[in-house]
Amino acid sequence: MAVLVLSVLILSFFAATPFTYADSGMIGVNYGRIANNLPAPEKVVELLKSQGINRVKLFDTDKTVLTALANSGIKVVVSLPNENLTAAAADQSFTDNWVQENVKKYTPATDIEAIAVGNEVFVDPKNTTKYLVAAMTNVQSSLVKYNLAESVKVSSPIALSALANSYPPSAGSFKPDLIEPVIKPMLDLLRKTSSYVMVNAYPFFAYAANADKIPLDYALFKENAGNVDPGNGLKYNSLFDAQIDAVFAAMAAVGFDDVKLTEPLNVYLFALFNENQKTGPTSERNYGLFYPNENKVYDVPFSSATVTPVSDSKVKVPVKTGLGQTWCVANGKTAKEKLQEALDYACGEGGADCRPIQKGATCYDPESLEAHASYAFNSYYQKNARGVGTCDFGGAAYVVSQPPKYGKCEFPTGH
């Protein structure tokens, strides 16, 4: 089985209309070097060019690699490591020196198109999340100082674990504790600088963790029956597309649905080589497209490879319910305190019609927190036209395609 691990640059931000997709994007590779038997950088550049690979993402700014990439026609994403975030956030002079020594020195001969500030910072065990946006802002200011801001963009790859909910895709949402401190400020910075959202999307890991629920062909882009999202009526034919749409939905849920996404979806396969010094399970050392001797592990025709726009691989289908409707219900596994907090919000600031669940009213029975929360969540969901992200409540709710049954209470399907 071919292992598919992807990292993604999700399209540029422009203040405009709701999400749209456009031309096909390009496929590049992540060039990691945690190994002691890899070819010299000059040989790697020859390999990349011979295979028609014109984009690479590096996990550092190694000078021998950046020098070898000069005048190659290969676009490069470089990285500022997580361990530098504290210094980058605290001191503008640090980022000035870093940009001068690791970016400006090599351009324009080496075509550096973006800087990844940190990597999956939200899951960094050293708790560097609080430094991320300040570090990104300082790097951006340094690029402006050296007249590089137009050609080099700043972003930070996020893991899908930043989502509180990713299924169905239309209910995608970020973890509540990340939204105000980092997600909104980061997206605002990307919007202002016309930069990218970078996402590490791993269909392989999602499949491996849920092999009893996810068909293998769905994870491997092969022909399959597809999966219909009851929230938006879209039929997805690949797990990757569903993962990316979950990120779009999460962005919309925090107020970033007023931006137009019109550049190609550039996908970076992980990884270029098998890396024999990586720690962890055996699979970690065997994600390479090539062996260290430059022989192919998988036959990927890069010279003709493009990324189909996400919208081309999903179709709108009728939601198969009795009334063609969907409802929002409470997640019974949610902690009572969190569920009560969400119920209070829905009935208060959220403006849901909670009169039917008051004592003596038509939907008071059954007298349970889950039943009452479900009614309130659904009222809020229907009131907001079943919009993307309106049935989440921090993971306390989800969309269903069959009418909820709580006693004799009838749940509304629209306002």
Short mmCIF file of C-alpha atoms in Angstrom, two decimals:
data_model
loop_
_atom_site.label_atom_id
_atom_site.label_comp_id
_atom_site.label_asym_id
_atom_site.label_seq_id
_atom_site.Cartn_x
_atom_site.Cartn_y
_atom_site.Cartn_z
CA MET A 1 0.00 0.00 0.00
CA ALA A 2 1.35 3.39 -0.98
CA VAL A 3 1.59 5.68 2.03
CA LEU A 4 0.17 9.12 1.31
CA VAL A 5 1.23 11.94 3.59
CA LEU A 6 0.60 15.46 2.40
CA SER A 7 1.25 19.00 3.45
CA VAL A 8 -0.71 21.73 1.77
CA LEU A 9 -0.48 25.41 0.99
CA ILE A 10 -4.12 26.45 0.94
CA LEU A 11 -4.37 29.30 -1.44
CA SER A 12 -3.92 33.01 -1.01
CA PHE A 13 -6.19 35.29 0.96
CA PHE A 14 -7.94 38.16 -0.76
CA ALA A 15 -10.68 40.22 0.82
CA ALA A 16 -13.62 39.44 -1.44
CA THR A 17 -16.44 36.92 -1.67
CA PRO A 18 -17.05 33.43 -0.19
CA PHE A 19 -14.68 30.53 -0.81
CA THR A 20 -14.17 29.52 -4.43
CA TYR A 21 -11.63 27.35 -6.19
CA ALA A 22 -9.83 27.87 -9.45
CA ASP A 23 -7.00 26.42 -11.52
CA SER A 24 -5.15 23.18 -10.91
CA GLY A 25 -2.21 23.44 -8.54
CA MET A 26 1.24 21.88 -8.52
CA ILE A 27 2.75 18.98 -6.62
CA GLY A 28 6.05 19.39 -4.78
CA VAL A 29 7.89 17.45 -2.09
CA ASN A 30 9.06 17.88 1.49
CA TYR A 31 12.85 17.56 1.51
CA GLY A 32 13.79 16.23 4.95
CA ARG A 33 17.35 15.23 5.83
CA ILE A 34 17.23 13.25 9.07
CA ALA A 35 19.53 10.59 7.67
CA ASN A 36 23.21 9.82 7.24
CA ASN A 37 23.11 8.28 3.77
CA LEU A 38 21.46 10.87 1.54
CA PRO A 39 22.90 12.24 -1.70
CA ALA A 40 24.73 15.56 -1.64
CA PRO A 41 22.42 18.57 -2.15
CA GLU A 42 23.82 19.13 -5.65
CA LYS A 43 22.83 15.58 -6.61
CA VAL A 44 19.40 16.08 -5.04
CA VAL A 45 18.80 19.16 -7.18
CA GLU A 46 19.73 17.13 -10.26
CA LEU A 47 17.24 14.45 -9.17
CA LEU A 48 14.49 17.01 -8.60
CA LYS A 49 15.00 18.55 -12.03
CA SER A 50 15.16 15.18 -13.78
CA GLN A 51 11.80 14.25 -12.25
CA GLY A 52 10.12 17.54 -13.10
CA ILE A 53 9.78 18.52 -9.43
CA ASN A 54 9.70 22.31 -9.29
CA ARG A 55 8.74 22.93 -5.66
CA VAL A 56 10.34 21.82 -2.39
CA LYS A 57 9.68 22.54 1.24
CA LEU A 58 12.65 22.51 3.61
CA PHE A 59 12.51 22.13 7.38
CA ASP A 60 15.40 24.54 7.94
CA THR A 61 17.65 26.94 6.01
CA ASP A 62 20.72 24.78 5.45
CA LYS A 63 23.21 26.84 3.45
CA THR A 64 24.49 23.96 1.33
CA VAL A 65 20.96 23.09 0.26
CA LEU A 66 19.96 26.70 -0.46
CA THR A 67 23.16 27.25 -2.42
CA ALA A 68 22.60 24.09 -4.44
CA LEU A 69 19.07 25.24 -5.31
CA ALA A 70 20.33 28.52 -6.79
CA ASN A 71 19.37 29.09 -10.43
CA SER A 72 17.56 25.74 -10.52
CA GLY A 73 14.11 27.09 -11.30
CA ILE A 74 12.80 25.28 -8.21
CA LYS A 75 10.60 27.26 -5.83
CA VAL A 76 11.50 26.85 -2.16
CA VAL A 77 9.71 27.07 1.17
CA VAL A 78 12.14 27.48 4.07
CA SER A 79 11.42 27.06 7.77
CA LEU A 80 12.15 28.89 10.98
CA PRO A 81 12.24 26.06 13.58
CA ASN A 82 9.99 25.93 16.63
CA GLU A 83 12.98 26.39 18.92
CA ASN A 84 13.51 29.88 17.48
CA LEU A 85 9.94 31.11 18.06
CA THR A 86 10.57 32.58 21.51
CA ALA A 87 13.48 34.69 20.28
CA ALA A 88 11.66 35.65 17.07
CA ALA A 89 8.64 36.83 19.02
CA ALA A 90 10.63 38.84 21.54
CA ASP A 91 13.18 40.63 19.41
CA GLN A 92 12.76 42.28 16.02
CA SER A 93 16.53 42.35 15.60
CA PHE A 94 16.56 38.55 15.82
CA THR A 95 14.20 38.20 12.86
CA ASP A 96 16.05 40.97 10.98
CA ASN A 97 19.27 39.00 11.30
CA TRP A 98 17.55 35.68 10.55
CA VAL A 99 15.91 36.97 7.37
CA GLN A 100 19.13 38.64 6.25
CA GLU A 101 21.25 35.51 6.82
CA ASN A 102 18.77 32.84 5.73
CA VAL A 103 16.65 34.47 3.03
CA LYS A 104 18.05 37.72 1.63
CA LYS A 105 21.54 36.25 1.23
CA TYR A 106 20.24 33.60 -1.19
CA THR A 107 17.65 35.53 -3.19
CA PRO A 108 16.94 36.02 -6.00
CA ALA A 109 19.24 33.21 -7.24
CA THR A 110 17.42 30.78 -4.95
CA ASP A 111 13.70 31.26 -5.49
CA ILE A 112 12.44 31.36 -1.89
CA GLU A 113 8.68 31.89 -2.06
CA ALA A 114 7.62 31.41 1.57
CA ILE A 115 8.78 31.05 5.15
CA ALA A 116 7.12 28.49 7.39
CA VAL A 117 7.35 29.98 10.86
CA GLY A 118 7.39 26.91 13.11
CA ASN A 119 5.73 23.62 12.32
CA GLU A 120 2.58 22.24 13.95
CA VAL A 121 3.23 24.65 16.80
CA PHE A 122 -0.07 23.89 18.55
CA VAL A 123 1.15 20.39 19.41
CA ASP A 124 4.70 21.43 20.28
CA PRO A 125 5.46 19.90 23.71
CA LYS A 126 7.50 23.00 24.56
CA ASN A 127 4.29 25.09 24.49
CA THR A 128 5.40 27.70 21.96
CA THR A 129 1.89 28.52 20.71
CA LYS A 130 1.76 31.84 22.54
CA TYR A 131 4.80 33.08 20.61
CA LEU A 132 3.61 32.13 17.12
CA VAL A 133 1.74 35.20 15.86
CA ALA A 134 4.28 37.64 17.31
CA ALA A 135 7.07 35.67 15.63
CA MET A 136 5.21 35.66 12.31
CA THR A 137 4.58 39.39 12.60
CA ASN A 138 8.25 40.14 13.25
CA VAL A 139 9.37 37.96 10.34
CA GLN A 140 6.90 39.81 8.11
CA SER A 141 8.29 43.16 9.28
CA SER A 142 11.81 41.96 8.51
CA LEU A 143 10.76 40.98 4.99
CA VAL A 144 9.31 44.46 4.52
CA LYS A 145 12.57 45.98 5.77
CA TYR A 146 14.58 44.10 3.16
CA ASN A 147 12.04 44.64 0.34
CA LEU A 148 11.16 40.95 0.18
CA ALA A 149 7.54 41.03 1.34
CA GLU A 150 6.10 40.96 -2.17
CA SER A 151 7.98 37.83 -3.24
CA VAL A 152 8.25 35.91 0.06
CA LYS A 153 5.17 35.06 2.11
CA VAL A 154 4.94 34.16 5.79
CA SER A 155 2.76 31.36 7.17
CA SER A 156 2.86 28.47 9.63
CA PRO A 157 1.85 24.84 8.95
CA ILE A 158 -0.96 23.68 11.23
CA ALA A 159 -1.87 20.09 11.97
CA LEU A 160 -5.42 18.85 11.55
CA SER A 161 -5.36 18.21 15.29
CA ALA A 162 -6.00 21.96 15.59
CA LEU A 163 -9.58 21.11 14.67
CA ALA A 164 -12.07 20.25 17.38
CA ASN A 165 -14.25 18.62 14.74
CA SER A 166 -13.50 17.52 11.17
CA TYR A 167 -16.45 15.26 10.39
CA PRO A 168 -18.61 15.90 8.58
CA PRO A 169 -16.47 18.48 6.74
CA SER A 170 -19.23 21.11 6.89
CA ALA A 171 -19.04 21.01 10.69
CA GLY A 172 -15.30 21.65 10.76
CA SER A 173 -14.25 23.82 13.69
CA PHE A 174 -11.09 24.86 15.49
CA LYS A 175 -10.44 23.94 19.10
CA PRO A 176 -12.05 26.68 21.22
CA ASP A 177 -8.92 27.35 23.28
CA LEU A 178 -6.98 28.21 20.10
CA ILE A 179 -9.48 30.51 18.39
CA GLU A 180 -9.02 33.85 20.15
CA PRO A 181 -5.36 33.58 21.24
CA VAL A 182 -3.90 32.40 17.93
CA ILE A 183 -6.24 31.27 15.11
CA LYS A 184 -8.01 34.58 14.52
CA PRO A 185 -4.86 36.73 14.85
CA MET A 186 -2.95 34.39 12.53
CA LEU A 187 -5.67 34.34 9.86
CA ASP A 188 -5.97 38.12 10.13
CA LEU A 189 -2.23 38.47 9.50
CA LEU A 190 -2.41 36.13 6.51
CA ARG A 191 -5.34 38.10 5.11
CA LYS A 192 -3.56 41.44 5.50
CA THR A 193 -0.39 40.15 3.83
CA SER A 194 -2.12 38.13 1.07
CA SER A 195 -0.36 35.04 2.34
CA TYR A 196 -1.26 31.36 2.61
CA VAL A 197 -2.78 28.98 5.07
CA MET A 198 -0.50 25.95 5.36
CA VAL A 199 -2.03 22.66 6.50
CA ASN A 200 -0.41 19.32 7.19
CA ALA A 201 -3.15 16.97 6.01
CA TYR A 202 -2.44 13.27 6.49
CA PRO A 203 -5.03 10.93 4.92
CA PHE A 204 -2.81 7.98 5.85
CA PHE A 205 -2.96 8.69 9.57
CA ALA A 206 -6.71 9.28 9.47
CA TYR A 207 -7.18 5.98 7.67
CA ALA A 208 -4.80 4.09 9.97
CA ALA A 209 -6.71 5.29 13.04
CA ASN A 210 -10.13 4.50 11.55
CA ALA A 211 -9.53 1.62 9.14
CA ASP A 212 -12.78 0.01 10.26
CA LYS A 213 -14.74 3.08 9.16
CA ILE A 214 -12.79 4.60 6.25
CA PRO A 215 -12.60 2.62 2.98
CA LEU A 216 -9.03 2.26 1.74
CA ASP A 217 -9.92 3.45 -1.77
CA TYR A 218 -11.42 6.62 -0.26
CA ALA A 219 -8.05 7.36 1.36
CA LEU A 220 -6.02 6.53 -1.75
CA PHE A 221 -7.91 8.64 -4.34
CA LYS A 222 -9.19 5.50 -6.05
CA GLU A 223 -12.70 4.99 -7.39
CA ASN A 224 -15.15 4.52 -4.53
CA ALA A 225 -18.78 5.08 -3.56
CA GLY A 226 -17.96 8.43 -1.96
CA ASN A 227 -19.23 9.97 1.24
CA VAL A 228 -22.11 12.47 1.46
CA ASP A 229 -21.87 15.29 3.95
CA PRO A 230 -25.36 15.66 5.45
CA GLY A 231 -24.66 19.26 6.35
CA ASN A 232 -23.93 20.63 2.89
CA GLY A 233 -25.11 17.85 0.58
CA LEU A 234 -21.68 17.46 -1.02
CA LYS A 235 -20.46 14.02 -2.02
CA TYR A 236 -16.74 13.59 -1.38
CA ASN A 237 -14.73 11.06 -3.36
CA SER A 238 -11.52 11.39 -1.39
CA LEU A 239 -10.57 11.72 2.26
CA PHE A 240 -8.08 14.44 1.38
CA ASP A 241 -10.78 16.68 -0.09
CA ALA A 242 -12.93 16.15 2.99
CA GLN A 243 -10.03 17.09 5.28
CA ILE A 244 -9.32 20.30 3.38
CA ASP A 245 -12.99 21.31 3.35
CA ALA A 246 -13.12 20.77 7.11
CA VAL A 247 -10.39 23.42 7.40
CA PHE A 248 -12.35 25.77 5.13
CA ALA A 249 -15.43 25.27 7.31
CA ALA A 250 -13.43 25.94 10.46
CA MET A 251 -12.11 29.16 8.95
CA ALA A 252 -15.63 30.23 8.03
CA ALA A 253 -16.85 29.47 11.53
CA VAL A 254 -14.45 32.03 13.00
CA GLY A 255 -15.40 34.75 10.56
CA PHE A 256 -13.04 34.20 7.66
CA ASP A 257 -15.66 33.30 5.07
CA ASP A 258 -15.40 36.67 3.33
CA VAL A 259 -12.20 35.84 1.49
CA LYS A 260 -11.74 34.54 -2.01
CA LEU A 261 -9.35 31.65 -2.51
CA THR A 262 -8.19 31.74 -6.17
CA GLU A 263 -4.74 30.49 -6.44
CA PRO A 264 -3.70 26.86 -7.07
CA LEU A 265 -3.81 24.31 -4.30
CA ASN A 266 -0.14 23.36 -4.04
CA VAL A 267 0.44 19.98 -2.42
CA TYR A 268 3.78 18.83 -1.01
CA LEU A 269 4.19 15.07 -0.73
CA PHE A 270 5.93 13.80 2.37
CA ALA A 271 8.68 13.00 1.73
CA LEU A 272 11.50 13.05 -0.82
CA PHE A 273 13.68 10.33 0.77
CA ASN A 274 13.44 7.53 3.26
CA GLU A 275 15.21 8.96 6.33
CA ASN A 276 17.02 6.31 8.36
CA GLN A 277 17.66 8.39 11.49
CA LYS A 278 14.07 9.39 12.22
CA THR A 279 12.70 8.09 15.49
CA GLY A 280 9.37 6.39 16.12
CA PRO A 281 7.70 3.47 14.34
CA THR A 282 9.25 1.91 11.24
CA SER A 283 6.86 3.82 8.99
CA GLU A 284 8.49 7.11 10.03
CA ARG A 285 11.68 6.05 8.24
CA ASN A 286 9.88 4.89 5.11
CA TYR A 287 7.73 7.72 3.75
CA GLY A 288 10.17 8.51 0.96
CA LEU A 289 9.37 8.67 -2.73
CA PHE A 290 13.00 7.75 -3.33
CA TYR A 291 15.59 5.54 -1.67
CA PRO A 292 18.86 7.24 -0.71
CA ASN A 293 20.43 5.71 -3.83
CA GLU A 294 17.89 7.78 -5.84
CA ASN A 295 15.92 4.77 -7.03
CA LYS A 296 12.14 5.24 -6.91
CA VAL A 297 10.05 3.78 -4.12
CA TYR A 298 6.84 4.83 -5.90
CA ASP A 299 6.45 5.78 -9.53
CA VAL A 300 5.00 9.28 -9.31
CA PRO A 301 5.02 11.13 -12.67
CA PHE A 302 5.78 14.62 -11.42
CA SER A 303 6.36 16.09 -14.86
CA SER A 304 2.63 15.80 -15.60
CA ALA A 305 1.24 15.91 -12.10
CA THR A 306 -1.16 18.65 -11.07
CA VAL A 307 -3.68 18.99 -8.28
CA THR A 308 -7.31 18.91 -9.34
CA PRO A 309 -9.26 21.78 -7.75
CA VAL A 310 -11.00 20.43 -4.69
CA SER A 311 -14.41 21.40 -6.04
CA ASP A 312 -13.91 19.20 -9.12
CA SER A 313 -13.78 16.01 -7.06
CA LYS A 314 -17.00 16.49 -5.13
CA VAL A 315 -20.56 16.93 -6.30
CA LYS A 316 -23.75 18.29 -4.82
CA VAL A 317 -26.26 15.54 -4.18
CA PRO A 318 -29.67 15.53 -2.53
CA VAL A 319 -29.41 14.76 1.17
CA LYS A 320 -31.21 11.47 1.64
CA THR A 321 -33.71 12.20 4.38
CA GLY A 322 -37.44 12.14 4.50
CA LEU A 323 -37.73 15.88 4.00
CA GLY A 324 -34.35 16.64 2.45
CA GLN A 325 -33.38 18.33 5.74
CA THR A 326 -30.71 18.10 8.40
CA TRP A 327 -30.82 18.73 12.13
CA CYS A 328 -28.37 19.61 14.86
CA VAL A 329 -28.18 17.55 18.06
CA ALA A 330 -26.07 17.47 21.19
CA ASN A 331 -23.12 15.13 21.52
CA GLY A 332 -24.06 12.98 24.50
CA LYS A 333 -20.40 12.26 25.22
CA THR A 334 -19.68 15.91 25.97
CA ALA A 335 -18.95 16.82 29.59
CA LYS A 336 -22.05 18.15 31.38
CA GLU A 337 -20.41 21.46 32.23
CA LYS A 338 -19.45 22.09 28.61
CA LEU A 339 -22.87 21.03 27.36
CA GLN A 340 -24.61 23.35 29.83
CA GLU A 341 -22.35 26.22 28.81
CA ALA A 342 -23.20 25.65 25.15
CA LEU A 343 -26.92 25.42 25.97
CA ASP A 344 -26.74 28.69 27.87
CA TYR A 345 -25.06 30.36 24.90
CA ALA A 346 -27.59 29.04 22.38
CA CYS A 347 -30.56 30.20 24.46
CA GLY A 348 -28.93 33.51 25.34
CA GLU A 349 -26.53 35.30 23.06
CA GLY A 350 -27.16 32.80 20.26
CA GLY A 351 -30.83 33.77 20.02
CA ALA A 352 -32.25 30.23 19.79
CA ASP A 353 -35.96 29.80 20.52
CA CYS A 354 -35.81 27.93 23.83
CA ARG A 355 -39.41 28.54 24.92
CA PRO A 356 -40.50 24.97 24.05
CA ILE A 357 -38.01 23.48 26.55
CA GLN A 358 -39.19 25.54 29.50
CA LYS A 359 -41.08 23.74 32.28
CA GLY A 360 -44.59 22.90 31.19
CA ALA A 361 -43.89 23.60 27.51
CA THR A 362 -44.16 21.10 24.65
CA CYS A 363 -40.52 19.93 24.64
CA TYR A 364 -39.69 20.07 28.35
CA ASP A 365 -40.01 16.28 28.48
CA PRO A 366 -37.79 14.38 28.55
CA GLU A 367 -36.18 16.50 31.24
CA SER A 368 -32.54 15.85 30.31
CA LEU A 369 -29.62 18.11 29.52
CA GLU A 370 -28.92 16.30 26.24
CA ALA A 371 -32.51 16.60 25.04
CA HIS A 372 -32.82 20.27 25.96
CA ALA A 373 -29.42 21.10 24.47
CA SER A 374 -30.33 19.27 21.27
CA TYR A 375 -33.48 21.33 20.87
CA ALA A 376 -31.62 24.58 21.50
CA PHE A 377 -28.73 23.68 19.21
CA ASN A 378 -31.13 22.74 16.42
CA SER A 379 -33.07 25.96 16.82
CA TYR A 380 -29.83 27.94 16.50
CA TYR A 381 -28.75 25.80 13.51
CA GLN A 382 -32.04 26.24 11.66
CA LYS A 383 -32.22 29.94 12.51
CA ASN A 384 -28.84 30.38 10.86
CA ALA A 385 -29.98 28.57 7.71
CA ARG A 386 -27.95 25.46 8.57
CA GLY A 387 -24.82 27.38 7.68
CA VAL A 388 -21.35 25.88 7.81
CA GLY A 389 -20.05 25.82 11.37
CA THR A 390 -23.41 26.61 13.00
CA CYS A 391 -23.74 23.11 14.44
CA ASP A 392 -20.60 22.67 16.47
CA PHE A 393 -20.63 24.53 19.81
CA GLY A 394 -17.02 23.64 20.47
CA GLY A 395 -17.54 20.00 19.59
CA ALA A 396 -20.69 19.66 21.71
CA ALA A 397 -22.97 19.16 18.69
CA TYR A 398 -23.12 17.48 15.31
CA VAL A 399 -25.36 17.28 12.24
CA VAL A 400 -27.77 14.37 11.64
CA SER A 401 -29.83 13.54 8.58
CA GLN A 402 -32.76 11.89 10.35
CA PRO A 403 -35.31 13.68 12.57
CA PRO A 404 -34.16 13.62 16.23
CA LYS A 405 -36.38 11.70 18.63
CA TYR A 406 -36.67 12.97 22.19
CA GLY A 407 -40.00 11.98 23.65
CA LYS A 408 -42.86 13.50 21.62
CA CYS A 409 -40.95 16.66 20.78
CA GLU A 410 -40.81 17.67 17.13
CA PHE A 411 -37.69 19.52 16.05
CA PRO A 412 -38.14 22.38 13.56
CA THR A 413 -36.47 22.21 10.15
CA GLY A 414 -36.40 25.91 9.30
CA HIS A 415 -37.27 29.46 10.35
#
